[in-house]
Short mmCIF file of C-alpha atoms in Angstrom, two decimals:
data_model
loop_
_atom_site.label_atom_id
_atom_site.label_comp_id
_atom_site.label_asym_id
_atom_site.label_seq_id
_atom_site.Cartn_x
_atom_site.Cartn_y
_atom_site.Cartn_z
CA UNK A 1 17.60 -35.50 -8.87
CA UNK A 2 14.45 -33.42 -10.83
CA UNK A 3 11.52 -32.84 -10.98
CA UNK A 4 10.51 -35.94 -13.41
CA UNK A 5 12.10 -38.43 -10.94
CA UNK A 6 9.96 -36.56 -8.06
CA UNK A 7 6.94 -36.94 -10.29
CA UNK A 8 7.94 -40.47 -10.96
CA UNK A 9 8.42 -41.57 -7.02
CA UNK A 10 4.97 -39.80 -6.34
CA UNK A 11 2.91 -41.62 -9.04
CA UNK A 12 4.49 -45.15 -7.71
CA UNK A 13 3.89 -44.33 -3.94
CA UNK A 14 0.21 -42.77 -4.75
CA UNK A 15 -0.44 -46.66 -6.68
CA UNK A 16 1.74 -48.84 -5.08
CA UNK A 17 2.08 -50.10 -8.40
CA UNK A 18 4.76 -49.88 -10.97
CA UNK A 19 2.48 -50.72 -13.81
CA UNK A 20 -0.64 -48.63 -13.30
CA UNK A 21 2.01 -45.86 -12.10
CA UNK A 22 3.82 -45.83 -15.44
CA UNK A 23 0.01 -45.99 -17.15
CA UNK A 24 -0.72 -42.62 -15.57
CA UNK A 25 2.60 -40.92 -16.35
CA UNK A 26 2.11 -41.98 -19.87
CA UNK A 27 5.71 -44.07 -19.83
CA UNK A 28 6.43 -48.08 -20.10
CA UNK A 29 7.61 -49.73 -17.02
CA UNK A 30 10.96 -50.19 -17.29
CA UNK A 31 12.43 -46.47 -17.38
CA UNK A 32 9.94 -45.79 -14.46
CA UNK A 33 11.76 -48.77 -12.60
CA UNK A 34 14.95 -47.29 -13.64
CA UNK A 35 14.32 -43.92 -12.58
CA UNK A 36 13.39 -44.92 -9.49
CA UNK A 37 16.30 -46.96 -8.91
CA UNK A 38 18.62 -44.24 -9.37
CA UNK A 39 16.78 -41.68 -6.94
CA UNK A 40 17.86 -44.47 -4.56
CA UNK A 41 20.86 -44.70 -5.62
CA UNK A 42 21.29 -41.01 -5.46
CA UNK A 43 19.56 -40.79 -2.08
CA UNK A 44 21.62 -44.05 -0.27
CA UNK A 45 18.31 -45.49 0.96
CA UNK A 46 15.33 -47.91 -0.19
CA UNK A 47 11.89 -45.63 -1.15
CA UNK A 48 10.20 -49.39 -1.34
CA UNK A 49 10.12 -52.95 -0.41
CA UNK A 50 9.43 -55.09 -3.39
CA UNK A 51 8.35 -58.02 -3.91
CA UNK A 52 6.69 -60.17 -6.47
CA UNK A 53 3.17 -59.35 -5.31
CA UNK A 54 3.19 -56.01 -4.11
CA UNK A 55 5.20 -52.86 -3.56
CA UNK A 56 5.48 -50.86 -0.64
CA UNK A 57 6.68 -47.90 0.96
CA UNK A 58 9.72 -48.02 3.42
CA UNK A 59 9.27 -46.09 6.74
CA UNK A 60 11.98 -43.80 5.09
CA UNK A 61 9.76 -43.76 2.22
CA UNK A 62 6.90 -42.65 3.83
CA UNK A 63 8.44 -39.69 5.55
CA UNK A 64 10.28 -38.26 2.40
CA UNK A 65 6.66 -38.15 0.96
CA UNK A 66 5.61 -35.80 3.06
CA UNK A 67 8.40 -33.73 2.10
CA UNK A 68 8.30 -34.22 -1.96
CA UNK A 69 4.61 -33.88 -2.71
CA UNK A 70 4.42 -30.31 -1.75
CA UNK A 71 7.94 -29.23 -3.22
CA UNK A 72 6.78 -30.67 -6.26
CA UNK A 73 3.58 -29.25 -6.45
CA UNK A 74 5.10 -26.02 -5.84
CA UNK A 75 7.76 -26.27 -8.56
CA UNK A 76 4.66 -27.26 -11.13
CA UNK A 77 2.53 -24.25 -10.25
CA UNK A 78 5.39 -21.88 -10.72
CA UNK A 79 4.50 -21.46 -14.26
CA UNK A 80 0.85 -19.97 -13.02
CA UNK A 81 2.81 -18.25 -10.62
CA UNK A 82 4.69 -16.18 -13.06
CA UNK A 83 1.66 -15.45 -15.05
CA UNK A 84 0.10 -14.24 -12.75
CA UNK A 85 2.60 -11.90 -11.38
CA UNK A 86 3.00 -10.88 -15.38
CA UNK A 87 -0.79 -9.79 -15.04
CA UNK A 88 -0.45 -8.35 -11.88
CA UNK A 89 -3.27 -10.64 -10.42
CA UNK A 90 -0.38 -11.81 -7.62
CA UNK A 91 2.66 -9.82 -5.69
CA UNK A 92 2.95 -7.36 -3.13
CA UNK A 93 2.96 -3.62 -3.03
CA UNK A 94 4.53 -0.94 0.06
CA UNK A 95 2.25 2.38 -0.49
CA UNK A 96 3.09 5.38 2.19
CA UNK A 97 0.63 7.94 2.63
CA UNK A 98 1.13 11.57 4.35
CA UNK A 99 -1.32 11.73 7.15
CA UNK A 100 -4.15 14.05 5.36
CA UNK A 101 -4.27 11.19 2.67
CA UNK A 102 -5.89 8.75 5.60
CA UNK A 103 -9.28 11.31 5.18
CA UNK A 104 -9.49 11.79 1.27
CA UNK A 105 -7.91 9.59 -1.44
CA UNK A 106 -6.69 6.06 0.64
CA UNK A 107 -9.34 4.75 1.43
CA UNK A 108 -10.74 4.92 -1.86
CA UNK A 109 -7.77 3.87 -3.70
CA UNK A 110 -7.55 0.97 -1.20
CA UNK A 111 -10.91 -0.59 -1.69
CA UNK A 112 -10.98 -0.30 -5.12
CA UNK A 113 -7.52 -1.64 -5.68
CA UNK A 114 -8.22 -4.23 -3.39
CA UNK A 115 -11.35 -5.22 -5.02
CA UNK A 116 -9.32 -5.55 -8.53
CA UNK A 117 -6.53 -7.25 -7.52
CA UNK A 118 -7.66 -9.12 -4.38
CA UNK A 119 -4.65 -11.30 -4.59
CA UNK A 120 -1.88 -8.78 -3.84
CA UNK A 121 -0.52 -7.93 -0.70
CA UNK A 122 -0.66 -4.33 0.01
CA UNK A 123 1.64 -2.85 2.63
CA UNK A 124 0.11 0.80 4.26
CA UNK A 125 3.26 2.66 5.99
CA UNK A 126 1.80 6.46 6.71
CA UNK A 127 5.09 8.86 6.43
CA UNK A 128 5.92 12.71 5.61
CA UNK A 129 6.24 13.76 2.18
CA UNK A 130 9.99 13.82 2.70
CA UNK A 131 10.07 10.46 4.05
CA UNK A 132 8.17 8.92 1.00
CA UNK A 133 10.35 10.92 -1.75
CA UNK A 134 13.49 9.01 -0.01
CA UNK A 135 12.00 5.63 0.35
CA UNK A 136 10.70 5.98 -3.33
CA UNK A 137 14.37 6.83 -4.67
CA UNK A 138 15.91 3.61 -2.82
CA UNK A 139 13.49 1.55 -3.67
CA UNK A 140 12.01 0.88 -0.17
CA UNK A 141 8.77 1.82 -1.30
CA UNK A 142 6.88 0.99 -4.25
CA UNK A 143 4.49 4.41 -4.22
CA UNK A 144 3.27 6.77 -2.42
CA UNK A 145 0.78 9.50 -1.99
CA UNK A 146 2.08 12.49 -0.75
CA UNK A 147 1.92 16.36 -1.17
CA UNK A 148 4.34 17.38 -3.95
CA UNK A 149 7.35 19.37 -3.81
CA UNK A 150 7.49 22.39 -6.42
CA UNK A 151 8.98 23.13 -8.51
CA UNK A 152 8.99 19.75 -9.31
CA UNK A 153 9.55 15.92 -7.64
CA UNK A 154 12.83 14.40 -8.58
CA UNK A 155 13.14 13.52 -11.97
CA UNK A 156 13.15 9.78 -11.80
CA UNK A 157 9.55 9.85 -10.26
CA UNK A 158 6.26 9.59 -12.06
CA UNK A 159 3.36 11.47 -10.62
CA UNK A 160 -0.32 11.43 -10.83
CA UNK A 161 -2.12 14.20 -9.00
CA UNK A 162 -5.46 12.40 -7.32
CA UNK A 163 -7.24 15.65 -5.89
CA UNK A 164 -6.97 19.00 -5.61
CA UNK A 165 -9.11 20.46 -2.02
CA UNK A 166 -9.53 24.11 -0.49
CA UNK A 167 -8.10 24.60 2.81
CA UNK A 168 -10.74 25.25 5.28
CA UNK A 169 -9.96 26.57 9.11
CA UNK A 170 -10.05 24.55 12.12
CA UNK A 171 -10.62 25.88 15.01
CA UNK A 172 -11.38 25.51 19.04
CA UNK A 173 -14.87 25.19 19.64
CA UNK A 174 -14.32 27.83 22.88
CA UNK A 175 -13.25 30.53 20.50
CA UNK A 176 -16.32 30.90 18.49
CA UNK A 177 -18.11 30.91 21.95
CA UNK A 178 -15.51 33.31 23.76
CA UNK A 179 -15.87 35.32 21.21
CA UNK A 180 -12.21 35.62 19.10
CA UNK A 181 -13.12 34.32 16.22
CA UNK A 182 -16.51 35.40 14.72
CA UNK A 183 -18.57 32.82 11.75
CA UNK A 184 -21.45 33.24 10.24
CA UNK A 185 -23.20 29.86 8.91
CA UNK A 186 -19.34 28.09 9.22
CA UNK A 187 -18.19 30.70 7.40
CA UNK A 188 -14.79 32.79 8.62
CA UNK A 189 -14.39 36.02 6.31
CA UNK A 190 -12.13 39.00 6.34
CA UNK A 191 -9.02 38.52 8.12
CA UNK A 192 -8.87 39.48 11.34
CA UNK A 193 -8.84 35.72 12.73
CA UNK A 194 -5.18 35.55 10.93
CA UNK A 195 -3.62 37.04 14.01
CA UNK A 196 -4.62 34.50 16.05
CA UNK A 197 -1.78 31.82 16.57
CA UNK A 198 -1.61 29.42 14.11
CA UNK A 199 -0.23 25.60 13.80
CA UNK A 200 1.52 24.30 11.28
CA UNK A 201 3.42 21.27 9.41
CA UNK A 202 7.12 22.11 9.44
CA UNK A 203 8.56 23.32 5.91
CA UNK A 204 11.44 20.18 6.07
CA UNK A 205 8.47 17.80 6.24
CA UNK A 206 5.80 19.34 3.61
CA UNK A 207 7.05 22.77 2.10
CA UNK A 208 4.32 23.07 -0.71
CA UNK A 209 1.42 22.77 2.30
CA UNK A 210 3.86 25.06 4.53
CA UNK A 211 4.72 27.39 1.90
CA UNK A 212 0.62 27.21 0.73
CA UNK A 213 -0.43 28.64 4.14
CA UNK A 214 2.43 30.60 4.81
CA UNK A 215 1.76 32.34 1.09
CA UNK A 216 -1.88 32.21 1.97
CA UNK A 217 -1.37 34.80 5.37
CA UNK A 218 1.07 37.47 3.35
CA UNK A 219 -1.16 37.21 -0.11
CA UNK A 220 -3.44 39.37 2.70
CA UNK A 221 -1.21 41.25 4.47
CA UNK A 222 -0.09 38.81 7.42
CA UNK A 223 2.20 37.15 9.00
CA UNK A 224 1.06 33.94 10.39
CA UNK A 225 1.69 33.73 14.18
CA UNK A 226 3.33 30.19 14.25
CA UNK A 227 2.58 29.00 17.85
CA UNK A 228 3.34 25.53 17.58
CA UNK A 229 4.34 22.70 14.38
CA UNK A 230 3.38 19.08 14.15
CA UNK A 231 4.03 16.51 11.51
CA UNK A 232 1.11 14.54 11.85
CA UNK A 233 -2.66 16.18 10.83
CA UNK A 234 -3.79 14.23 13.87
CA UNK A 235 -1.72 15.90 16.19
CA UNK A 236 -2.29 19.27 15.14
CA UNK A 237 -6.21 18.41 15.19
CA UNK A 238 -5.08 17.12 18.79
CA UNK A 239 -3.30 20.56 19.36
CA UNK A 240 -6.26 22.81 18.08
CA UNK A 241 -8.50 20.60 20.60
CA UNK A 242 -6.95 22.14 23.53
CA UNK A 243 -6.67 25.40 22.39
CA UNK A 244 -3.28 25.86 21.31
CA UNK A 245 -3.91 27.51 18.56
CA UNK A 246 -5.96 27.01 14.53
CA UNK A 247 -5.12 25.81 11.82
CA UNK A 248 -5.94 25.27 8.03
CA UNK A 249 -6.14 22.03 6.59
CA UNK A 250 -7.90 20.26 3.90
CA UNK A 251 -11.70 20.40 3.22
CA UNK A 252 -11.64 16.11 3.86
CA UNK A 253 -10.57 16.43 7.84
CA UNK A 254 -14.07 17.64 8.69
CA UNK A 255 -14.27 13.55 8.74
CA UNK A 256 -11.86 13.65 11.69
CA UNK A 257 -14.50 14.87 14.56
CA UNK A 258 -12.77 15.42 17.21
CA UNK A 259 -14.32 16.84 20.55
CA UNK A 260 -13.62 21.11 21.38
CA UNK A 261 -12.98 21.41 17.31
CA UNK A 262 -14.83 23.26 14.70
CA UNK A 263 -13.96 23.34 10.99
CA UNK A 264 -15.10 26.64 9.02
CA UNK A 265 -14.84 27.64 5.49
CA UNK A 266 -12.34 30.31 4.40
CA UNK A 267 -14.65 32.65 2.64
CA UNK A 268 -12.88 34.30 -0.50
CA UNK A 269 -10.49 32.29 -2.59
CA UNK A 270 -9.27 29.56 0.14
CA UNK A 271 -5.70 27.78 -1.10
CA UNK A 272 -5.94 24.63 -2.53
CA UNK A 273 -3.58 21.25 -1.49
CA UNK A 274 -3.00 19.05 -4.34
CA UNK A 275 -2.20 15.06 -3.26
CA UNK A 276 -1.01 12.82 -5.59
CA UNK A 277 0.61 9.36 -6.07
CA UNK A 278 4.16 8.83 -7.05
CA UNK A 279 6.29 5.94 -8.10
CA UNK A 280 10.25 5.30 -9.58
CA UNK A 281 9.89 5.78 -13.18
CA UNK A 282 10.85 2.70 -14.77
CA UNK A 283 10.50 0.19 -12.00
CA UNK A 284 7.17 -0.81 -12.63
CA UNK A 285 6.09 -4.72 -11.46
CA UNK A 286 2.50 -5.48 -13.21
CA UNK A 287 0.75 -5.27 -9.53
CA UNK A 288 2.45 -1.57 -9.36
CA UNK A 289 0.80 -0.34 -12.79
CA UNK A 290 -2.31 -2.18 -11.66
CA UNK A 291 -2.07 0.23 -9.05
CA UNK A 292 -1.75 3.05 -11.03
CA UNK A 293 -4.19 2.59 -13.50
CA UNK A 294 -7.15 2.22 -10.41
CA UNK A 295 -5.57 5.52 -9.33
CA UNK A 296 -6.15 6.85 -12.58
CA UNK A 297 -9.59 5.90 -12.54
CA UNK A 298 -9.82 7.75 -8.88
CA UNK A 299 -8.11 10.90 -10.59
CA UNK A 300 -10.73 11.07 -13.39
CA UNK A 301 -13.76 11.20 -10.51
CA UNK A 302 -12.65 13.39 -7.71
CA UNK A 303 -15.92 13.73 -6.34
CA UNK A 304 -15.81 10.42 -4.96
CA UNK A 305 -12.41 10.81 -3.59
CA UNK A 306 -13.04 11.95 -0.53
CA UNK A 307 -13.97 8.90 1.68
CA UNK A 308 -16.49 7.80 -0.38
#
């Protein structure tokens, strides 16, 4: 059985006809009798009742149609199926994010990756840094944009940095009010407010963004009060909310509001988090450089990265 003796049994059960069936497959009669003679000899059973004034479908016949017409017309659009995929137009595509990503760059590189390959089914998972440089390495995700680890990200990843943001301070709203931490115009200066207790990701999860704060305090002379790590920006937001302590974070989470918080600039040289995307050097599908090249795009504009 292939796909020309499928073709063959459609034509003659779409006409009912053995003449005007072989007239639209562009064949004389008797091969198209043949051919159908030997599906049913290769399927044990009658596909029609003939006789010298018409042809018709056995119940048999009938059902099997159901079952043929869409195989088939699957098999014949598998050559526009693998074009496709060669252009990238169709596939699928994991992408992990760390959590700060959810407020600058994603949303961004979503819509505009969705609006130039509408086709392609894009999988969000939100994970740690550490998380995404594993999955990326075994192949369970396709790329991800995550905070990168210095010196340098393992060798048999590719990286594009996206955007490059000060770290700004947020803090609980009842501390400006109570009086221990003093801003002018949202505006934190000196340094004073760095012995206040601080939260923090964990350095297993994200040590450039641990190691930029951390570096950030002693550059001036402090040591950072750690009250209290989180993995999550949304739970450390969640922790500054009910006064457990500040915390610095990228300029882009002032679009997280979040009740009892305030976000203030760091006056004088704030550090600056670099996210980027990353992907397995060499393992590229068409849909996967499509993604890359509208991330490029995003790169070359930061000033619409954020959100916008």
């Amino acid at each position: 059985m292939d796909l020309r003796q499928l073709r063959h049994f459609i034509a003659v059960a779409d006409t009912l006809h053995f003449g005007r069936a072989a007239e639209r497959l562009g064949m004389t009669q008797p091969p198209l009798s043949q051919s159908i003679m030997a599906l049913e000899r290769e399927l044990g059973v009658a596909l029609f009742t003939r006789s010298k004034r018409s042809v018709a479908l056995t119940p048999f016949g009938r059902q099997w149609l159901d079952h043929v017409r869409p195989a088939a017309d699957g098999i014949a659009a598998l050559p526009d199926i693998a074009r496709r995929l060669r252009a990238g137009t169709i596939g699928s595509i994991t992408l992990s994010f760390v959590s700060t990503a959810d407020y600058s760059v994603l949303p961004r590189l979503v819509r505009d990756y969705a609006a130039a390959s509408p086709d392609v089914e894009l999988g969000l998972i939100e994970a740690t840094s550490d998380v995404q440089t594993a999955g990326l390495l075994d192949g369970s995700i396709d790329a991800g944009i995550l905070i990168p680890t210095r010196p340098a990200l393992p060798a048999m990843l590719d990286y594009l940095p996206l955007s490059k943001e000060p770290l700004i301070a947020a803090v609980p709203e009842t501390w400006i009010h109570n009086g221990r931490i003093v801003a002018q115009g949202g505006v934190i200066d000196g340094s004073d407010w760095m012995a206040l207790p601080l939260i923090i990701f964990p350095a297993r999860v994200s040590p450039d963004f641990h190691e930029l704060v951390i570096g950030f305090y002693r550059s001036r002379d402090r040591e950072p009060i750690v009250r209290q790590e989180a993995i999550q920006m949304q739970t450390i937001i969640s922790l500054v909310s009910a006064g457990i302590g500040m915390a610095l974070v990228p300029a882009s989470m002032r679009h997280l509001a979040r009740t009892g918080v305030r976000y203030l600039t760091i006056a004088n040289d704030a550090p600056s988090l670099e996210t980027g995307l990353a992907w397995r050097a060499g393992t590229e599908t068409a849909a996967l450089r499509s993604l890359v090249a509208t991330a490029s795009k995003i790169a070359m504009d930061p000033e619409r990265s954020f959100g916008s």
